[in-house]
Tab-separated table of C-alpha atoms and ligand atoms in Angstrom:
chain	number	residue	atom	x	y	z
A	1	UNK	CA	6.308	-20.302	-11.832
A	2	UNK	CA	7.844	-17.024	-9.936
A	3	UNK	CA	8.181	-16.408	-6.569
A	4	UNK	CA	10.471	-13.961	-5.461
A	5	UNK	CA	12.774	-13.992	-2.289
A	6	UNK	CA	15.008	-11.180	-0.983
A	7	UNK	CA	17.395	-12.880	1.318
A	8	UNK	CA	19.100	-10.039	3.556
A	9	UNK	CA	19.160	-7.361	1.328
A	10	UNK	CA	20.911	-4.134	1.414
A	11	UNK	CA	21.366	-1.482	-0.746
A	12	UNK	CA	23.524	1.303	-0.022
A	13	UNK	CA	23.967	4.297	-2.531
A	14	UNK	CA	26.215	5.701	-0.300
A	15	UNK	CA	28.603	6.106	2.726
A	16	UNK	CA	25.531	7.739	4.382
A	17	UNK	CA	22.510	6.776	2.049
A	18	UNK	CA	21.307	3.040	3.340
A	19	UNK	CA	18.057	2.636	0.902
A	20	UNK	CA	17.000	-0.833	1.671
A	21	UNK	CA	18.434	-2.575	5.528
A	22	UNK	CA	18.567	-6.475	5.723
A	23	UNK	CA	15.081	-7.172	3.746
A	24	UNK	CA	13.699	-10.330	4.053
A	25	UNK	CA	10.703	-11.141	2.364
A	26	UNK	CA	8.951	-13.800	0.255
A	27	UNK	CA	6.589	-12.878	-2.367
A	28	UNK	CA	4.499	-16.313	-3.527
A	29	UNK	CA	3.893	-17.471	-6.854
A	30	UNK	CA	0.718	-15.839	-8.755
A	31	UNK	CA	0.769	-13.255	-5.340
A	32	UNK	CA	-0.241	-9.746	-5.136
A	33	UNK	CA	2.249	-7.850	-2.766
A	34	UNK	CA	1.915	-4.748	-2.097
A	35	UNK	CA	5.045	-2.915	-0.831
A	36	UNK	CA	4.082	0.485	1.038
A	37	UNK	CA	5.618	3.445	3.127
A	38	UNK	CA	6.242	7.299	2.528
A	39	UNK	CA	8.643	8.791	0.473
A	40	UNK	CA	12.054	7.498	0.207
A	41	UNK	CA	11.563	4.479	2.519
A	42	UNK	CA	13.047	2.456	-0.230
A	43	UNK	CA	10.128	1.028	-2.223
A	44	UNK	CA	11.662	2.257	-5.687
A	45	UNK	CA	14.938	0.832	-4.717
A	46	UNK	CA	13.637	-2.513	-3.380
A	47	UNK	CA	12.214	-3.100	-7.096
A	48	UNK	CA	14.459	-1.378	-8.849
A	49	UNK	CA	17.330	-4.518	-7.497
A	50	UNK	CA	14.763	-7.079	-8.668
A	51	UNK	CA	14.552	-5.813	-11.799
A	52	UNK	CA	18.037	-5.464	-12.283
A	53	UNK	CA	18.325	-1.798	-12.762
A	54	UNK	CA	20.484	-1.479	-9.522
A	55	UNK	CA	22.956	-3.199	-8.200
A	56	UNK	CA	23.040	-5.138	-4.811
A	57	UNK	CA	25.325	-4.602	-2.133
A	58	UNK	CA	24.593	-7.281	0.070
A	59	UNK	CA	22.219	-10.249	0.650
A	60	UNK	CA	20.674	-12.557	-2.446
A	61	UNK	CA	17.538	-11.959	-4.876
A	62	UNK	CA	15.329	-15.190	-6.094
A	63	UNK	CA	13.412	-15.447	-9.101
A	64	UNK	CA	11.855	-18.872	-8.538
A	65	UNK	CA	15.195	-21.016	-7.414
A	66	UNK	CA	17.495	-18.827	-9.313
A	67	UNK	CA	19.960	-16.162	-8.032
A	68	UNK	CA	19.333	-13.373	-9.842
A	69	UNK	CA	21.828	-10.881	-8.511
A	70	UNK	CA	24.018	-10.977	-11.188
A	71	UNK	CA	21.859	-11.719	-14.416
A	72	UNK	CA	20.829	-8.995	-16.479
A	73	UNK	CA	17.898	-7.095	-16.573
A	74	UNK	CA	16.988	-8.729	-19.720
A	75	UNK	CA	16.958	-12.249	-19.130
A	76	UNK	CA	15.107	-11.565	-15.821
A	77	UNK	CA	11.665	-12.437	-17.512
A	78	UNK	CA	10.082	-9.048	-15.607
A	79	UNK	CA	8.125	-6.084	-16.689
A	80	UNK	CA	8.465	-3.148	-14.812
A	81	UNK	CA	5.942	0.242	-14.799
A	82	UNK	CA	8.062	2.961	-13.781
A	83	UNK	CA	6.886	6.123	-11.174
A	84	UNK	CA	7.922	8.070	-14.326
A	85	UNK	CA	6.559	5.797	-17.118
A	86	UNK	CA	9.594	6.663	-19.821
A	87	UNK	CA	7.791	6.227	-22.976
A	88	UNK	CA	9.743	6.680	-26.539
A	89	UNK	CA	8.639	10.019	-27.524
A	90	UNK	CA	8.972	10.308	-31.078
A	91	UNK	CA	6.738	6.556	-31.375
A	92	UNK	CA	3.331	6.551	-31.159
A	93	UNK	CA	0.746	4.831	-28.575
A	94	UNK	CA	0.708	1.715	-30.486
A	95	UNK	CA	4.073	1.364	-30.948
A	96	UNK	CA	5.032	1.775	-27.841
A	97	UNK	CA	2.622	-0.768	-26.839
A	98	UNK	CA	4.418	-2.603	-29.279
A	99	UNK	CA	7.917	-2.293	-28.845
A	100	UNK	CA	8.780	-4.760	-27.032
A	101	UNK	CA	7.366	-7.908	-28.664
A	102	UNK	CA	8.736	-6.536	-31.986
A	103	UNK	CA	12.667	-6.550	-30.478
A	104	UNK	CA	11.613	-10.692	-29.182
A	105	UNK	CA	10.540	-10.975	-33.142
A	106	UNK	CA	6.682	-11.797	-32.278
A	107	UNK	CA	4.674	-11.630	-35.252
A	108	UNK	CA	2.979	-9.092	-36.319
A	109	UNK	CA	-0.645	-10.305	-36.349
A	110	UNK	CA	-0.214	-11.646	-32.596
A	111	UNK	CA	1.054	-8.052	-31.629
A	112	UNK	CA	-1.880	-6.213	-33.118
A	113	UNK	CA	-4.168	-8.684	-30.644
A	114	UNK	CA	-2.337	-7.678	-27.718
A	115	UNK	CA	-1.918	-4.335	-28.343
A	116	UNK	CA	-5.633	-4.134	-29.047
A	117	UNK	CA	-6.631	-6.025	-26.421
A	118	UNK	CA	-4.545	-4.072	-23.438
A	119	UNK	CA	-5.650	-0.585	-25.101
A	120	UNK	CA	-9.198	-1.859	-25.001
A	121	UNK	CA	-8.478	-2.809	-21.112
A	122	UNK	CA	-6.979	1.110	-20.450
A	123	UNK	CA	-9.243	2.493	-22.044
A	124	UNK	CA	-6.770	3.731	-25.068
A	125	UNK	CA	-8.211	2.550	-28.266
A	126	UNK	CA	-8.901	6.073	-29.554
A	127	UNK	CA	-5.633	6.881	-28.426
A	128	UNK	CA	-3.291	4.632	-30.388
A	129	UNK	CA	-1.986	6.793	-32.707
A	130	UNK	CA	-0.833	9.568	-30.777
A	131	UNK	CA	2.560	10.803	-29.604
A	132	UNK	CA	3.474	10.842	-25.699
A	133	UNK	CA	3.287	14.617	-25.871
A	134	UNK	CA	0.078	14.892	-27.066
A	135	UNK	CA	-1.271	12.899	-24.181
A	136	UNK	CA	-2.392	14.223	-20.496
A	137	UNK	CA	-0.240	12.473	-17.286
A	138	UNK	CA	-2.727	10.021	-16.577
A	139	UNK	CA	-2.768	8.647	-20.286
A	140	UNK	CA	0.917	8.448	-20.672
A	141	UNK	CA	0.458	5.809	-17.158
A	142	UNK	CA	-1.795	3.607	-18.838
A	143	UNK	CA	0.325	3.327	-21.589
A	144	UNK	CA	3.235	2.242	-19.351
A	145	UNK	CA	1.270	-0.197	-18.249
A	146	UNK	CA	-0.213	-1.111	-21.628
A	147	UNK	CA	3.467	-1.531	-22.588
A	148	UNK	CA	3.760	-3.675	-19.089
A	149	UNK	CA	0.560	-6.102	-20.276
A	150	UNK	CA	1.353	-7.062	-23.656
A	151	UNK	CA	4.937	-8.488	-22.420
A	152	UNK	CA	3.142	-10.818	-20.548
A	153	UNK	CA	6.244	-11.581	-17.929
A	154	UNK	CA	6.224	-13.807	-15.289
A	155	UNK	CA	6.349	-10.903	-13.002
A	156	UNK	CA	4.835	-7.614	-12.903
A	157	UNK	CA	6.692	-4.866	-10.818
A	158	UNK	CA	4.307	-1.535	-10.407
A	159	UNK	CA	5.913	1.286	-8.845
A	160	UNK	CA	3.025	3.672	-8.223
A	161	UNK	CA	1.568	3.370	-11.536
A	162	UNK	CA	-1.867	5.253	-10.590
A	163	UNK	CA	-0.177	8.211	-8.872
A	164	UNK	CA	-0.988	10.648	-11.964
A	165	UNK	CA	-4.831	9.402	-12.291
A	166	UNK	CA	-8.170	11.050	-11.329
A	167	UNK	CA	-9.511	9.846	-8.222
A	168	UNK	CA	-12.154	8.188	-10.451
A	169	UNK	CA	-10.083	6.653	-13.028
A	170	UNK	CA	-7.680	5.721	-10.273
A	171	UNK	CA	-10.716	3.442	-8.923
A	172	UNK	CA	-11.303	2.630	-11.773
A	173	UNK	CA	-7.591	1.254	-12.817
A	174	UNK	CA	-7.268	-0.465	-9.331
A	175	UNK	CA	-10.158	-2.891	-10.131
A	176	UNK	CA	-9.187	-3.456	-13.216
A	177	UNK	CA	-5.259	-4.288	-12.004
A	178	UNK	CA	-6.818	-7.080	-9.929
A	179	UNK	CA	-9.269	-8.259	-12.561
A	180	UNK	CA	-5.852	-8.219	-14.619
A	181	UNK	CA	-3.776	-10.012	-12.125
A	182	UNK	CA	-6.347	-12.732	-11.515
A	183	UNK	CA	-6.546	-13.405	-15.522
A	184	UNK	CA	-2.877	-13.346	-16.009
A	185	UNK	CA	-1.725	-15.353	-13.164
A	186	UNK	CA	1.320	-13.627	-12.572
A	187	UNK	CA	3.408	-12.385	-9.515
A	188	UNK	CA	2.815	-8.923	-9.417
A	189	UNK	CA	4.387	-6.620	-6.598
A	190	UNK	CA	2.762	-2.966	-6.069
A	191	UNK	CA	4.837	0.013	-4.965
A	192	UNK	CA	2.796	2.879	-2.768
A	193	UNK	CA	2.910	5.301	-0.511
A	194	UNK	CA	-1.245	5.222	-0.410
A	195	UNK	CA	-2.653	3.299	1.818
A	196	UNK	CA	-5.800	2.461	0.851
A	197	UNK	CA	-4.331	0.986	-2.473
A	198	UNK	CA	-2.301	-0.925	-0.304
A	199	UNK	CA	-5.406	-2.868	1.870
A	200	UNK	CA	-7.722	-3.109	-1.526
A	201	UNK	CA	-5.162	-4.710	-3.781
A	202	UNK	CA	-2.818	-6.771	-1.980
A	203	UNK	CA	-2.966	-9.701	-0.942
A	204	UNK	CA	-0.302	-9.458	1.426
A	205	UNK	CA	1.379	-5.977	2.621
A	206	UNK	CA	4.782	-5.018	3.608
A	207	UNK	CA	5.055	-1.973	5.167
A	208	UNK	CA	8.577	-0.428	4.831
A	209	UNK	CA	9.841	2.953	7.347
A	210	UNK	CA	13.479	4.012	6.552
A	211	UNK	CA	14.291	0.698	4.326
A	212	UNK	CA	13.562	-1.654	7.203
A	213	UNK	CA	10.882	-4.007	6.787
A	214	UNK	CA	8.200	-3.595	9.856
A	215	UNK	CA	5.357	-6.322	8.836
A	216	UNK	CA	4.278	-8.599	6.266
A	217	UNK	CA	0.606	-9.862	6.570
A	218	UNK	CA	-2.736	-9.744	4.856
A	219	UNK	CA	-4.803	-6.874	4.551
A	220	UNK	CA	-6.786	-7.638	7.344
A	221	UNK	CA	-4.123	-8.879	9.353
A	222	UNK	CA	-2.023	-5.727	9.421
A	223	UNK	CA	-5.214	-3.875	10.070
A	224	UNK	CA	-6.379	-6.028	13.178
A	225	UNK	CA	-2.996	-6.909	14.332
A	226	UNK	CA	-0.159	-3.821	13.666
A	227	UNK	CA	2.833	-5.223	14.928
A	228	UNK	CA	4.031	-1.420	16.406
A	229	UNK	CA	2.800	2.269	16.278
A	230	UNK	CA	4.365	3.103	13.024
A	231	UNK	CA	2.064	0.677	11.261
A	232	UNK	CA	-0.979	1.297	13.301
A	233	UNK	CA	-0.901	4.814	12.580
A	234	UNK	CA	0.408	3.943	8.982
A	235	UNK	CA	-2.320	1.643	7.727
A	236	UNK	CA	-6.436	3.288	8.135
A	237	UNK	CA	-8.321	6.856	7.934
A	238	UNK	CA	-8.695	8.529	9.861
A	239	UNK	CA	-5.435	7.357	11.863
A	240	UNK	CA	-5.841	5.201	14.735
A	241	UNK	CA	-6.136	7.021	18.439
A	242	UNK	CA	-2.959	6.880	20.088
A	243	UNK	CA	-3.250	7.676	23.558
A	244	UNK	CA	-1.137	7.659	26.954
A	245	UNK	CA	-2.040	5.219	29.423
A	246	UNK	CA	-0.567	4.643	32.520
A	247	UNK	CA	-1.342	0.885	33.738
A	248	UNK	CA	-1.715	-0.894	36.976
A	249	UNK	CA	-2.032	-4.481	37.167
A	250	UNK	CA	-4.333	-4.986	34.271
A	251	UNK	CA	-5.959	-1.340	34.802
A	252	UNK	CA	-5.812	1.352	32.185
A	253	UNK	CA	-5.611	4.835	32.820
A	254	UNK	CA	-5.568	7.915	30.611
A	255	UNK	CA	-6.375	11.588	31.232
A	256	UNK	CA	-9.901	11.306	30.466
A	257	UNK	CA	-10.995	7.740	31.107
A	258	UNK	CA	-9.921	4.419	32.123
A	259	UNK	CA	-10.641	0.732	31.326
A	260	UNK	CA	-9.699	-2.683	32.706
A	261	UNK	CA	-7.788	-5.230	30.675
A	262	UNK	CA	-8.989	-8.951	30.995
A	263	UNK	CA	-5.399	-9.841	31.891
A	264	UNK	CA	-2.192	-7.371	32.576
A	265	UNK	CA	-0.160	-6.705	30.148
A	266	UNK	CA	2.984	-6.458	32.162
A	267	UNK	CA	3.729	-2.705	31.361
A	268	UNK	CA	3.336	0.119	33.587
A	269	UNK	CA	3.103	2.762	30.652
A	270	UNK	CA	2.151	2.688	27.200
A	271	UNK	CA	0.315	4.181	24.156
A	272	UNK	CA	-3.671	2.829	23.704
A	273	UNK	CA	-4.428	1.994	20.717
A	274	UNK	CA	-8.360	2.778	19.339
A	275	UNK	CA	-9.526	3.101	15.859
A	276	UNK	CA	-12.132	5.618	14.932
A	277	UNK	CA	-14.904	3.223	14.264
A	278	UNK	CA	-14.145	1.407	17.478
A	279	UNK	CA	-15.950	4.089	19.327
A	280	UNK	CA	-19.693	3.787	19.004
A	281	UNK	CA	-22.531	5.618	19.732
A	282	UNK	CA	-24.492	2.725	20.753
A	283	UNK	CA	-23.222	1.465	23.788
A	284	UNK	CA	-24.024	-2.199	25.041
A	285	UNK	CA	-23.655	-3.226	28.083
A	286	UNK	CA	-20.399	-3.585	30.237
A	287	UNK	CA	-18.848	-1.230	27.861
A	288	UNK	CA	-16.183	1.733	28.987
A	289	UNK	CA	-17.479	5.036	27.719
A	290	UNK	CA	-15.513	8.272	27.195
A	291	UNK	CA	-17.251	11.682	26.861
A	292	UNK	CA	-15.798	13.348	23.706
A	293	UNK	CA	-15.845	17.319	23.840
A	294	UNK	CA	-16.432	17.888	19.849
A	295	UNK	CA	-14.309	20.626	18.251
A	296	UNK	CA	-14.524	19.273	14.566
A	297	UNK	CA	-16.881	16.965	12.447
A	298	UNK	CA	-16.835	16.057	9.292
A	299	UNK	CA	-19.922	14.667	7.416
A	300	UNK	CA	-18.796	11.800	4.629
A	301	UNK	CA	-22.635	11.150	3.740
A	302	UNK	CA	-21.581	7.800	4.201
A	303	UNK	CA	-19.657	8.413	7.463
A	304	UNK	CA	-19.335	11.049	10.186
A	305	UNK	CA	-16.283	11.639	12.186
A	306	UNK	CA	-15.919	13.539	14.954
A	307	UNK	CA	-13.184	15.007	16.448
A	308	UNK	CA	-12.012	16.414	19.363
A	309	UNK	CA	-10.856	15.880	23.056
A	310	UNK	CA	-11.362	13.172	25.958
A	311	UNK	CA	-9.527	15.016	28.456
A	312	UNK	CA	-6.676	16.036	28.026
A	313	UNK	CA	-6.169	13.849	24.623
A	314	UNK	CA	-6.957	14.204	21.430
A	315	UNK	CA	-9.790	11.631	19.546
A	316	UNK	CA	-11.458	11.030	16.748
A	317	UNK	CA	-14.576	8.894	16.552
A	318	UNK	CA	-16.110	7.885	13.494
A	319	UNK	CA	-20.194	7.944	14.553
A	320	UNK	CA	-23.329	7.112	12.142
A	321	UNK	CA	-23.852	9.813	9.707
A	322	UNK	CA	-27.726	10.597	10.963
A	323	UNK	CA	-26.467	11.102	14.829
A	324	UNK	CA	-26.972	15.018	15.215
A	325	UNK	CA	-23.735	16.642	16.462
A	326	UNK	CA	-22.908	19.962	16.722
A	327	UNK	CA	-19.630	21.476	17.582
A	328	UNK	CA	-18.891	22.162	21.570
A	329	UNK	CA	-21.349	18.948	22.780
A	330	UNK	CA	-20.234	16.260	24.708
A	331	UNK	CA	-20.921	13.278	23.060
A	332	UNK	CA	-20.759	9.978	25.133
A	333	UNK	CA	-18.971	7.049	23.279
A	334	UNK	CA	-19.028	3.442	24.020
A	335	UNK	CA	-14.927	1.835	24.061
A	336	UNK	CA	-15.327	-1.474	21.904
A	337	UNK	CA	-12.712	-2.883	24.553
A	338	UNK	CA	-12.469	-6.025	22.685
A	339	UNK	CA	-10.500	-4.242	19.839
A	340	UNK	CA	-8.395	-2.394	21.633
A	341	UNK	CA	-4.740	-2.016	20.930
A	342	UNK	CA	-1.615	-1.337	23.631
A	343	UNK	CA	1.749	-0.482	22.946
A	344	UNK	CA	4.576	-0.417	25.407
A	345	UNK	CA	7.216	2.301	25.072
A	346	UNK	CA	9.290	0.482	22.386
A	347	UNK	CA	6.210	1.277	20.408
A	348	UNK	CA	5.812	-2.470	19.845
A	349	UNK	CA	2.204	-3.482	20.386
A	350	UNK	CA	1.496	-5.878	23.426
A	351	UNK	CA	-1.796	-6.452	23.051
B	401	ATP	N1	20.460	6.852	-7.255
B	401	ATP	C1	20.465	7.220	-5.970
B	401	ATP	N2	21.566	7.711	-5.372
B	401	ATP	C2	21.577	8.057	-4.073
B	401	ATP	N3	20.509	7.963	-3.257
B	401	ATP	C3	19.377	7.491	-3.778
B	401	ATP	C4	19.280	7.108	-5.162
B	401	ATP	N4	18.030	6.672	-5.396
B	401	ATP	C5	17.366	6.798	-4.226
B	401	ATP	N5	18.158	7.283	-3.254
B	401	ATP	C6	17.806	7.500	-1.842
B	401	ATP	O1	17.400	6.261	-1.283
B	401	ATP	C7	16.281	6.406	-0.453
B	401	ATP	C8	15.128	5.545	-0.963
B	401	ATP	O2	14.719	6.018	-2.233
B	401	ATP	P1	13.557	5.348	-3.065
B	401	ATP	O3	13.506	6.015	-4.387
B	401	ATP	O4	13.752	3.874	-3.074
B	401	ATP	O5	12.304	5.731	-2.171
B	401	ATP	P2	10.728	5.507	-2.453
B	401	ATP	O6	10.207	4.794	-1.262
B	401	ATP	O7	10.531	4.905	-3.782
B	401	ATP	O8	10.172	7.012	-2.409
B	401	ATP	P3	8.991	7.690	-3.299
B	401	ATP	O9	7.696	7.277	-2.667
B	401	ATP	O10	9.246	9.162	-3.084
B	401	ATP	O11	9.137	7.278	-4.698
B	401	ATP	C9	15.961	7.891	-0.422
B	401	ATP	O12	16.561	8.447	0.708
B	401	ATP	C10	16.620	8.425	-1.686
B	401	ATP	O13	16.999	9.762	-1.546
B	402	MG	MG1	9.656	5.609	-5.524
């Protein structure tokens, strides 16, 4: 059994580098965290102390009930897949793949079947007898991961192990990490910047900005509820409409509309919250509407966005594919109040 706790951790490279702030967070037994933010919020690092590969400078790491901030990588029972997969060059696929359960002495027989079977998973098999060099990016990541599998640790630690796939293949990989996950049941924790990866796979999220931790929740949490602006804007696509509102008792103003609130919020000014498909083109009754000015639309096939202004404010509005819109009309939109999000200048969300 392995959860994982980070108690108040910090890690600070140096005087003026602060990588990780104070994290707190609990990762279950058998979960599927995903940690996410952009570059060089301190995902890397956050892993890189529970795997032992970098020291802590304050604050405790769990591994189940033990401390593991001073036990060696080694004995950690983990197997990380790196951001830059370092395979042995001069070995082949298979022995890569393989490495690892020779230096614990398994025997030989019982390495073949793993090896086989996680190259049949990845899609490899015609691959195992190749060097590193003689395979493309996206190859070289599955046999990180490959090498990963056949460890079979307690917990898995992925640190953007799709980033050099095909968009396909990446799809592809994703489902067939969960399918993984569910058969192996193991911790695993996820490290991206992408947040779509982040609300398919996880079953909880942490979203990290500057190596402070801004929510934990589950997928559809953090996407119904964003604690503040940074996730809101962090976690969908298109982004969620921020807007500037200024409020009255529990009416909302901004430069193009306005809406009441079934209660005030207590704030005089804020941002509004709206997400794209919160706008309809249907409107029902006792719905706010807002007349959109179109400048921009996209057609998904599956989707249509449009986007453009309300006012004085930018918007985008994601509409049903067969509504005909042209660039310069004024299409009226419906306001699915009930969904709406307010911030108050803190950027935390009040409502
Ligand atoms: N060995 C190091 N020495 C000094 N600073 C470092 C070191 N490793 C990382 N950093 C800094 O710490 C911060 C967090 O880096 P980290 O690699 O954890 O980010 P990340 O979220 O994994 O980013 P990316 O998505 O680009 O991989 C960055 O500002 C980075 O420059
Ligand atoms: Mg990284």
């Amino acid at each position: 059994m392995a959860s994982v706790t980070y108690e108040h951790v910090t890690k600070r490279y140096s005087a003026d580098v602060t990588a990780i702030r104070d994290l707190s967070l609990q990762v279950r037994d058998t979960e599927f965290m995903v940690l996410v933010g952009p570059s060089g919020c301190g995902k890397s690092t956050a892993l890189r102390m529970l795997a032992g590969l970098e020291e802590i400078t304050a604050g405790e790491i769990r591994i189940g009930d033990r401390v593991v901030n001073d036990i060696p990588a080694r004995e950690r029972d983990i197997a990380m897949v790196f951001q830059s997969y370092a395979l042995y060059p001069h070995m082949s696929v298979y022995d890569n793949m393989a490495f690892g359960l020779k230096m614990r002495g398994t025997p030989k027989a019982q390495i073949e079947q793993k090896v086989r079977s996680a190259a049949r998973m990845l899609g490899l098999e015609q691959l195992l007898n190749r060097k590193p060099r003689q395979l493309s990016g996206g190859q070289r990541q599955r046999v990180a991961l490959g090498r990963a599998i056949v460890r079979n640790p307690q917990v898995f630690l992925l640190d953007e192990p799709l980033s050099n796939l095909d968009a396909q293949l990446r799809v592809e990989t994703r489902i067939n990490l969960q399918r993984l996950h569910r058969d192996l049941g193991a911790t695993f924790i996820y490290v991206t910047h992408d947040q779509v990866e982040a609300m398919t796979m996880g079953d909880r999220i942490a979203v990290l900005r500057d190596g402070v931790l801004q929510q934990v929740a589950s997928p559809r949490d953090i996407y119904d509820h964003p604690a503040n602006m940074y996730v809101a804007g962090f976690i969908g696509s298109p982004k969620m409409n921020f807007i500037p509102v200024s409020i009255q008792g529990s009416t909302v103003r901004a430069s193009g509309f306005q809406l009441e609130l079934p209660r005030p919020p207590g704030i005089e000014k804020g941002t509004l919250g709206i997400r794209p498909e919160d706008l309809t083109e249907k409107p029902r009754d006792g719905m706010p509407t807002v007349d959109l000015k179109v400048e921009v639309l996209e057609v998904l096939g599956s989707d249509q966005y449009l986007y453009g202004k309300v006012g004085g404010d930018d918007l985008t509005a994601r509409v049903d594919p067969q509504l005909k819109v042209f660039v310069g009309d004024t299409v009226k939109l419906a306001l699915n109040a009930d969904r709406i999000h307010l911030f108050d200048e803190t950027e935390k969300a009040v409502l």
